Amino acid sequence: MEGVGDDNRSSIEELVDYLSQHFYEAELSLALFTAAVTSYRCDSLLKPFPPMYIVDGEPDISALAADVKSIPCLKQLAAGKLSISSQLADLLLWVVKYRKTKLKHLPSSSFEELTKQTGKYLPMGNPQHLYELQFNEQSEAAFTNLAADRKVFCAFHGSRLENFFSILHHGLCGHMNKTSLFGEGTYLSTEPSVAANFSPWGHTGRSATQSVFGHSMSVLALCEVIDDPSVKHSFDSEKVDRKAPNSMGGDVPDKYVVVTNNDMLRVKYLLVYSEARKSHDSSGAESTPTPSLVTRLLRKHGYWLSLFFYVFVLLLIGLFNSKSFWRQVRRLYENTFDSLGWSGSDSSW
């Protein structure tokens, strides 16, 4: 990469200043962005697309991907130990700073307060990081006015890691979801364990030495939902209409929520589960330990490994209960002894 020159000094200084004050916010913004860029669906996930990589009205994905690979460790960058090009500095500023919705990294004590507020226990354990989404005055006023005297409840939303870059910019949009069994809209759950099933561990697109989150992470969104007629759920006995448009499965089942009006919900918190744990090397600097291969495989392919094991056990049960299987075993046993000249009834060797 090019060294820092006079022509890009202002953008570098702005970036370093932001990193020094909002390091963990920048880390999450970058991790969600690189997860989207390195996904095979990057062309549909990058909404918005970095304007500095649009050439003649077309997104230059290859140039963006190449520059993303050269993004260094933000901690070293904040310390002034590294030099980057002006274009890379502009990209990082766009990713971590220029967004209508701001991130705020909360201390671990805030999670206990949040647990009391929602009244929900997280079976997957406490997240390593907790972020609050802070909205501008216009967005805050619009949501408050819509809520008025209506009930506002909390619900969880799970999604693949690479989807959260768009969610951070645009919120949860029902029209961007595929129509599912219980109709059109954004699916949430009042139980975090249910929503967590839809938030598998995903690659951050960063190495363990580059990111505080390590190789992979999982994000769970905690949303505020206005109890409007367009919000379908079954936990309120007074709610008559519990069926979303174009539902093939009937009423929305217990513990699920389907929001058909985007204005009736907003993401308020992001619960981040990462493989990284803070440790210190001999020099006293923070480092991120690399999990074992088995751990990474379980996190990435846990669902499919569980499904394979389940099918394997069913297959074994079926074989052991099969008379034809045991006839084949007995025939193989007899043929083996006959070929060796042994009698199946002779116990001597």
Tab-separated table of C-alpha atoms in Angstrom:
chain	number	residue	atom	x	y	z
A	1	MET	CA	0.000	0.000	0.000
A	2	GLU	CA	0.993	3.546	-0.543
A	3	GLY	CA	2.413	5.588	2.284
A	4	VAL	CA	0.513	8.394	3.864
A	5	GLY	CA	1.061	11.625	2.011
A	6	ASP	CA	-0.020	15.229	2.434
A	7	ASP	CA	-2.942	14.702	0.054
A	8	ASN	CA	-4.593	12.133	2.309
A	9	ARG	CA	-3.463	13.348	5.712
A	10	SER	CA	-6.890	14.748	6.648
A	11	SER	CA	-8.754	11.491	5.948
A	12	ILE	CA	-6.153	9.496	7.894
A	13	GLU	CA	-6.368	11.849	10.845
A	14	GLU	CA	-10.157	11.688	10.807
A	15	LEU	CA	-10.048	7.895	10.726
A	16	VAL	CA	-7.478	7.602	13.531
A	17	ASP	CA	-9.433	10.056	15.667
A	18	TYR	CA	-12.649	8.080	15.182
A	19	LEU	CA	-10.934	4.767	15.956
A	20	SER	CA	-9.458	6.157	19.153
A	21	GLN	CA	-12.928	7.095	20.405
A	22	HIS	CA	-15.116	4.361	18.887
A	23	PHE	CA	-12.843	1.364	18.438
A	24	TYR	CA	-15.331	-1.426	19.207
A	25	GLU	CA	-18.046	0.261	17.150
A	26	ALA	CA	-15.649	0.410	14.201
A	27	GLU	CA	-14.670	-3.236	14.677
A	28	LEU	CA	-18.261	-4.428	14.399
A	29	SER	CA	-19.058	-2.184	11.430
A	30	LEU	CA	-16.006	-3.500	9.608
A	31	ALA	CA	-16.672	-7.158	10.488
A	32	LEU	CA	-20.231	-6.983	9.152
A	33	PHE	CA	-19.013	-5.242	6.009
A	34	THR	CA	-16.204	-7.724	5.280
A	35	ALA	CA	-18.563	-10.644	5.950
A	36	ALA	CA	-20.825	-9.288	3.205
A	37	VAL	CA	-17.942	-8.551	0.806
A	38	THR	CA	-16.429	-12.038	1.140
A	39	SER	CA	-19.781	-13.791	0.695
A	40	TYR	CA	-20.625	-15.380	-2.655
A	41	ARG	CA	-23.782	-13.228	-2.574
A	42	CYS	CA	-21.848	-9.989	-2.139
A	43	ASP	CA	-23.484	-8.312	-5.155
A	44	SER	CA	-26.906	-8.553	-3.495
A	45	LEU	CA	-25.727	-8.054	0.099
A	46	LEU	CA	-23.792	-4.812	-0.349
A	47	LYS	CA	-26.677	-2.398	-0.010
A	48	PRO	CA	-25.536	0.352	0.027
A	49	PHE	CA	-22.444	-0.149	-2.125
A	50	PRO	CA	-19.356	1.980	-1.407
A	51	PRO	CA	-19.711	4.946	-3.807
A	52	MET	CA	-15.961	5.242	-4.369
A	53	TYR	CA	-16.014	1.804	-6.058
A	54	ILE	CA	-18.768	2.591	-8.545
A	55	VAL	CA	-17.241	3.086	-11.997
A	56	ASP	CA	-19.406	4.321	-14.870
A	57	GLY	CA	-22.499	3.451	-12.882
A	58	GLU	CA	-21.381	-0.128	-12.231
A	59	PRO	CA	-20.026	-1.535	-8.926
A	60	ASP	CA	-16.395	-2.648	-9.192
A	61	ILE	CA	-16.634	-5.673	-6.879
A	62	SER	CA	-13.229	-7.101	-7.799
A	63	ALA	CA	-11.419	-3.858	-6.921
A	64	LEU	CA	-13.359	-3.617	-3.664
A	65	ALA	CA	-12.568	-7.219	-2.723
A	66	ALA	CA	-8.875	-6.643	-3.420
A	67	ASP	CA	-8.754	-3.567	-1.201
A	68	VAL	CA	-10.714	-5.270	1.575
A	69	LYS	CA	-8.016	-7.951	1.739
A	70	SER	CA	-5.451	-5.233	2.444
A	71	ILE	CA	-7.327	-3.685	5.398
A	72	PRO	CA	-4.962	-3.928	8.368
A	73	CYS	CA	-5.610	-4.401	12.070
A	74	LEU	CA	-7.642	-1.426	13.283
A	75	LYS	CA	-5.891	-1.373	16.650
A	76	GLN	CA	-2.494	-0.915	14.998
A	77	LEU	CA	-3.971	1.631	12.641
A	78	ALA	CA	-5.406	3.622	15.538
A	79	ALA	CA	-1.993	3.562	17.222
A	80	GLY	CA	-0.405	5.149	14.138
A	81	LYS	CA	1.783	2.118	13.458
A	82	LEU	CA	0.557	1.557	9.896
A	83	SER	CA	0.170	3.573	6.704
A	84	ILE	CA	-2.648	3.119	4.209
A	85	SER	CA	-3.674	4.660	0.924
A	86	SER	CA	-6.135	7.522	0.696
A	87	GLN	CA	-8.699	5.309	-1.069
A	88	LEU	CA	-8.531	2.717	1.698
A	89	ALA	CA	-8.877	5.451	4.328
A	90	ASP	CA	-11.954	6.804	2.542
A	91	LEU	CA	-13.440	3.302	2.379
A	92	LEU	CA	-12.888	2.687	6.089
A	93	LEU	CA	-14.410	6.038	7.015
A	94	TRP	CA	-17.443	5.232	4.894
A	95	VAL	CA	-17.807	1.811	6.542
A	96	VAL	CA	-17.302	2.730	10.190
A	97	LYS	CA	-18.526	6.319	10.473
A	98	TYR	CA	-20.891	7.593	7.808
A	99	ARG	CA	-24.213	5.951	8.595
A	100	LYS	CA	-27.528	7.348	9.847
A	101	THR	CA	-27.815	4.745	12.600
A	102	LYS	CA	-24.961	4.854	15.095
A	103	LEU	CA	-23.559	2.010	17.159
A	104	LYS	CA	-22.710	2.216	20.847
A	105	HIS	CA	-20.654	-0.503	22.512
A	106	LEU	CA	-22.108	-1.212	25.955
A	107	PRO	CA	-20.306	-2.544	29.041
A	108	SER	CA	-21.007	-6.105	30.176
A	109	SER	CA	-23.061	-4.815	33.111
A	110	SER	CA	-25.625	-3.491	30.642
A	111	PHE	CA	-26.462	-7.018	29.571
A	112	GLU	CA	-27.736	-7.922	33.030
A	113	GLU	CA	-30.053	-4.912	32.902
A	114	LEU	CA	-31.216	-5.924	29.431
A	115	THR	CA	-31.974	-9.457	30.649
A	116	LYS	CA	-34.171	-8.068	33.409
A	117	GLN	CA	-35.904	-5.795	30.899
A	118	THR	CA	-36.765	-8.610	28.485
A	119	GLY	CA	-37.289	-11.250	31.163
A	120	LYS	CA	-35.586	-13.760	28.888
A	121	TYR	CA	-32.774	-16.160	29.746
A	122	LEU	CA	-30.251	-16.826	26.989
A	123	PRO	CA	-29.535	-20.570	26.840
A	124	MET	CA	-26.546	-19.887	24.576
A	125	GLY	CA	-24.924	-17.799	27.321
A	126	ASN	CA	-24.079	-14.131	27.559
A	127	PRO	CA	-22.706	-12.495	24.405
A	128	GLN	CA	-19.095	-11.344	24.329
A	129	HIS	CA	-20.210	-7.915	23.077
A	130	LEU	CA	-23.410	-5.903	23.299
A	131	TYR	CA	-24.235	-2.967	21.033
A	132	GLU	CA	-27.046	-0.450	21.111
A	133	LEU	CA	-28.348	1.156	17.925
A	134	GLN	CA	-28.865	4.883	18.300
A	135	PHE	CA	-31.179	6.597	15.846
A	136	ASN	CA	-31.261	10.208	14.692
A	137	GLU	CA	-33.922	12.554	16.037
A	138	GLN	CA	-36.190	12.143	13.017
A	139	SER	CA	-36.219	8.332	13.181
A	140	GLU	CA	-36.611	8.344	16.960
A	141	ALA	CA	-39.560	10.736	16.781
A	142	ALA	CA	-41.240	8.725	14.017
A	143	PHE	CA	-41.081	5.479	16.004
A	144	THR	CA	-42.222	7.171	19.207
A	145	ASN	CA	-45.211	8.713	17.434
A	146	LEU	CA	-46.189	5.366	15.931
A	147	ALA	CA	-45.971	3.669	19.314
A	148	ALA	CA	-48.108	6.365	21.002
A	149	ASP	CA	-50.245	4.532	23.592
A	150	ARG	CA	-49.760	1.117	22.054
A	151	LYS	CA	-47.829	-1.711	23.644
A	152	VAL	CA	-44.177	-2.135	22.635
A	153	PHE	CA	-42.625	-5.554	23.244
A	154	CYS	CA	-39.225	-7.132	22.624
A	155	ALA	CA	-38.528	-9.942	20.173
A	156	PHE	CA	-35.402	-11.560	18.739
A	157	HIS	CA	-34.384	-11.878	15.111
A	158	GLY	CA	-31.757	-14.257	13.779
A	159	SER	CA	-30.040	-14.016	10.411
A	160	ARG	CA	-26.832	-15.028	8.694
A	161	LEU	CA	-23.844	-12.870	9.547
A	162	GLU	CA	-23.428	-11.459	6.035
A	163	ASN	CA	-26.996	-10.072	6.126
A	164	PHE	CA	-26.344	-7.728	9.038
A	165	PHE	CA	-24.485	-5.119	6.994
A	166	SER	CA	-27.702	-4.342	5.136
A	167	ILE	CA	-29.757	-4.652	8.340
A	168	LEU	CA	-27.509	-2.100	10.032
A	169	HIS	CA	-28.151	0.381	7.227
A	170	HIS	CA	-31.793	-0.288	6.375
A	171	GLY	CA	-33.257	-2.120	9.337
A	172	LEU	CA	-35.405	-5.225	8.938
A	173	CYS	CA	-37.425	-5.066	5.727
A	174	GLY	CA	-40.121	-7.649	5.158
A	175	HIS	CA	-40.105	-7.204	1.379
A	176	MET	CA	-36.467	-8.352	1.279
A	177	ASN	CA	-37.322	-11.689	2.919
A	178	LYS	CA	-38.388	-14.814	1.134
A	179	THR	CA	-42.005	-15.773	1.715
A	180	SER	CA	-42.074	-18.562	4.298
A	181	LEU	CA	-44.627	-21.025	5.584
A	182	PHE	CA	-46.530	-18.530	7.716
A	183	GLY	CA	-46.732	-15.729	5.179
A	184	GLU	CA	-44.981	-12.549	4.142
A	185	GLY	CA	-43.087	-10.356	6.569
A	186	THR	CA	-40.158	-10.266	8.970
A	187	TYR	CA	-39.936	-13.261	11.286
A	188	LEU	CA	-39.011	-12.838	14.936
A	189	SER	CA	-39.401	-14.844	18.104
A	190	THR	CA	-40.093	-13.997	21.709
A	191	GLU	CA	-37.639	-16.778	22.633
A	192	PRO	CA	-33.935	-16.107	21.958
A	193	SER	CA	-33.195	-19.829	21.561
A	194	VAL	CA	-35.616	-20.007	18.610
A	195	ALA	CA	-34.136	-16.959	16.863
A	196	ALA	CA	-30.580	-18.186	17.521
A	197	ASN	CA	-31.228	-21.168	15.239
A	198	PHE	CA	-31.335	-18.718	12.332
A	199	SER	CA	-28.041	-17.013	13.297
A	200	PRO	CA	-25.346	-19.561	12.428
A	201	TRP	CA	-21.696	-18.779	12.956
A	202	GLY	CA	-20.234	-17.042	9.913
A	203	HIS	CA	-16.829	-15.949	8.701
A	204	THR	CA	-15.937	-12.334	9.425
A	205	GLY	CA	-13.613	-12.156	6.432
A	206	ARG	CA	-10.870	-11.150	8.883
A	207	SER	CA	-8.087	-13.176	10.485
A	208	ALA	CA	-7.792	-13.802	14.210
A	209	THR	CA	-4.934	-11.297	14.435
A	210	GLN	CA	-6.861	-8.593	12.575
A	211	SER	CA	-10.174	-8.556	14.425
A	212	VAL	CA	-11.228	-8.642	18.076
A	213	PHE	CA	-13.959	-11.077	17.000
A	214	GLY	CA	-11.593	-13.614	15.471
A	215	HIS	CA	-12.357	-15.786	12.440
A	216	SER	CA	-16.062	-16.189	13.011
A	217	MET	CA	-18.978	-14.777	14.945
A	218	SER	CA	-22.741	-14.877	15.293
A	219	VAL	CA	-25.104	-11.930	15.736
A	220	LEU	CA	-28.568	-11.926	17.285
A	221	ALA	CA	-30.793	-8.847	17.004
A	222	LEU	CA	-33.051	-7.707	19.829
A	223	CYS	CA	-35.900	-5.660	18.384
A	224	GLU	CA	-38.603	-3.351	19.645
A	225	VAL	CA	-41.992	-4.180	18.117
A	226	ILE	CA	-45.141	-2.050	18.222
A	227	ASP	CA	-48.174	-4.267	18.802
A	228	ASP	CA	-50.110	-3.199	15.716
A	229	PRO	CA	-52.754	-5.172	13.741
A	230	SER	CA	-50.061	-5.692	11.097
A	231	VAL	CA	-47.998	-7.616	13.681
A	232	LYS	CA	-49.101	-11.257	13.836
A	233	HIS	CA	-48.485	-13.402	16.925
A	234	SER	CA	-50.334	-15.847	19.175
A	235	PHE	CA	-49.123	-14.988	22.680
A	236	ASP	CA	-51.934	-12.460	23.178
A	237	SER	CA	-55.321	-14.125	23.664
A	238	GLU	CA	-57.121	-10.908	22.690
A	239	LYS	CA	-55.509	-10.822	19.239
A	240	VAL	CA	-58.065	-12.119	16.740
A	241	ASP	CA	-56.157	-11.951	13.446
A	242	ARG	CA	-53.070	-14.145	13.788
A	243	LYS	CA	-52.555	-14.976	10.126
A	244	ALA	CA	-50.051	-13.163	7.900
A	245	PRO	CA	-50.754	-12.507	4.195
A	246	ASN	CA	-50.195	-15.494	1.886
A	247	SER	CA	-49.733	-17.862	4.806
A	248	MET	CA	-49.799	-21.533	3.831
A	249	GLY	CA	-49.480	-22.757	7.412
A	250	GLY	CA	-52.360	-20.925	9.001
A	251	ASP	CA	-51.957	-18.848	12.146
A	252	VAL	CA	-48.531	-17.779	13.348
A	253	PRO	CA	-47.381	-20.461	15.839
A	254	ASP	CA	-46.514	-19.957	19.478
A	255	LYS	CA	-43.294	-18.026	20.207
A	256	TYR	CA	-43.170	-16.594	16.666
A	257	VAL	CA	-43.914	-13.068	15.488
A	258	VAL	CA	-44.455	-11.991	11.864
A	259	VAL	CA	-44.262	-8.254	11.190
A	260	THR	CA	-45.853	-7.221	7.898
A	261	ASN	CA	-45.291	-3.451	8.297
A	262	ASN	CA	-41.619	-2.433	8.405
A	263	ASP	CA	-42.405	0.701	10.401
A	264	MET	CA	-43.638	-1.351	13.348
A	265	LEU	CA	-40.247	-2.684	14.386
A	266	ARG	CA	-36.677	-1.592	14.750
A	267	VAL	CA	-33.457	-3.281	15.775
A	268	LYS	CA	-32.427	-1.848	19.132
A	269	TYR	CA	-29.567	-4.107	20.265
A	270	LEU	CA	-27.071	-6.462	18.644
A	271	LEU	CA	-25.830	-9.405	20.694
A	272	VAL	CA	-22.470	-10.515	19.352
A	273	TYR	CA	-21.056	-13.973	20.016
A	274	SER	CA	-17.442	-14.337	18.890
A	275	GLU	CA	-14.827	-17.040	19.047
A	276	ALA	CA	-12.255	-14.563	20.347
A	277	ARG	CA	-11.380	-14.330	24.008
A	278	LYS	CA	-9.012	-11.701	25.293
A	279	SER	CA	-5.620	-13.036	26.272
A	280	HIS	CA	-2.181	-11.542	26.534
A	281	ASP	CA	1.074	-12.582	24.973
A	282	SER	CA	4.466	-12.265	26.624
A	283	SER	CA	4.745	-8.623	25.592
A	284	GLY	CA	1.489	-7.775	27.369
A	285	ALA	CA	-0.366	-6.973	24.164
A	286	GLU	CA	-3.829	-8.364	23.632
A	287	SER	CA	-4.015	-11.301	21.288
A	288	THR	CA	-6.758	-13.579	20.063
A	289	PRO	CA	-6.311	-17.329	20.516
A	290	THR	CA	-7.199	-19.504	17.548
A	291	PRO	CA	-9.817	-22.184	18.302
A	292	SER	CA	-9.152	-25.789	17.407
A	293	LEU	CA	-10.162	-27.255	14.068
A	294	VAL	CA	-12.895	-29.335	15.718
A	295	THR	CA	-14.352	-26.234	17.390
A	296	ARG	CA	-14.398	-24.301	14.112
A	297	LEU	CA	-16.052	-27.219	12.294
A	298	LEU	CA	-18.725	-27.566	14.955
A	299	ARG	CA	-19.471	-23.851	14.892
A	300	LYS	CA	-19.639	-23.654	11.130
A	301	HIS	CA	-21.278	-27.001	10.314
A	302	GLY	CA	-22.932	-27.928	13.624
A	303	TYR	CA	-26.394	-28.266	12.106
A	304	TRP	CA	-25.296	-30.546	9.260
A	305	LEU	CA	-23.073	-32.647	11.524
A	306	SER	CA	-25.985	-33.131	13.930
A	307	LEU	CA	-28.264	-34.066	11.037
A	308	PHE	CA	-25.688	-36.553	9.689
A	309	PHE	CA	-25.263	-38.146	13.132
A	310	TYR	CA	-29.037	-38.402	13.536
A	311	VAL	CA	-29.444	-40.128	10.153
A	312	PHE	CA	-26.494	-42.419	10.945
A	313	VAL	CA	-28.090	-43.513	14.238
A	314	LEU	CA	-31.425	-44.150	12.478
A	315	LEU	CA	-29.592	-46.232	9.885
A	316	LEU	CA	-27.883	-48.323	12.578
A	317	ILE	CA	-31.202	-48.908	14.356
A	318	GLY	CA	-32.785	-49.944	11.087
A	319	LEU	CA	-29.968	-52.399	10.331
A	320	PHE	CA	-30.028	-53.990	13.757
A	321	ASN	CA	-33.795	-54.501	13.481
A	322	SER	CA	-33.564	-55.942	9.975
A	323	LYS	CA	-33.856	-59.729	9.625
A	324	SER	CA	-32.343	-59.647	6.120
A	325	PHE	CA	-29.302	-57.828	7.503
A	326	TRP	CA	-28.679	-60.521	10.099
A	327	ARG	CA	-29.200	-63.245	7.468
A	328	GLN	CA	-26.459	-61.611	5.393
A	329	VAL	CA	-24.193	-61.402	8.449
A	330	ARG	CA	-24.782	-65.055	9.244
A	331	ARG	CA	-24.159	-66.061	5.612
A	332	LEU	CA	-20.920	-64.047	5.573
A	333	TYR	CA	-19.881	-65.647	8.852
A	334	GLU	CA	-20.508	-69.174	7.512
A	335	ASN	CA	-18.786	-68.509	4.173
A	336	THR	CA	-15.735	-67.141	5.956
A	337	PHE	CA	-15.401	-70.192	8.170
A	338	ASP	CA	-15.994	-72.557	5.228
A	339	SER	CA	-13.261	-70.888	3.187
A	340	LEU	CA	-10.841	-71.309	6.097
A	341	GLY	CA	-11.769	-74.957	6.481
A	342	TRP	CA	-13.228	-74.394	9.924
A	343	SER	CA	-16.497	-75.740	11.113
A	344	GLY	CA	-18.905	-73.215	12.518
A	345	SER	CA	-19.748	-75.746	15.281
A	346	ASP	CA	-16.121	-76.547	16.103
A	347	SER	CA	-14.905	-74.328	18.886
A	348	SER	CA	-11.239	-75.410	18.549
A	349	TRP	CA	-8.778	-73.247	16.596
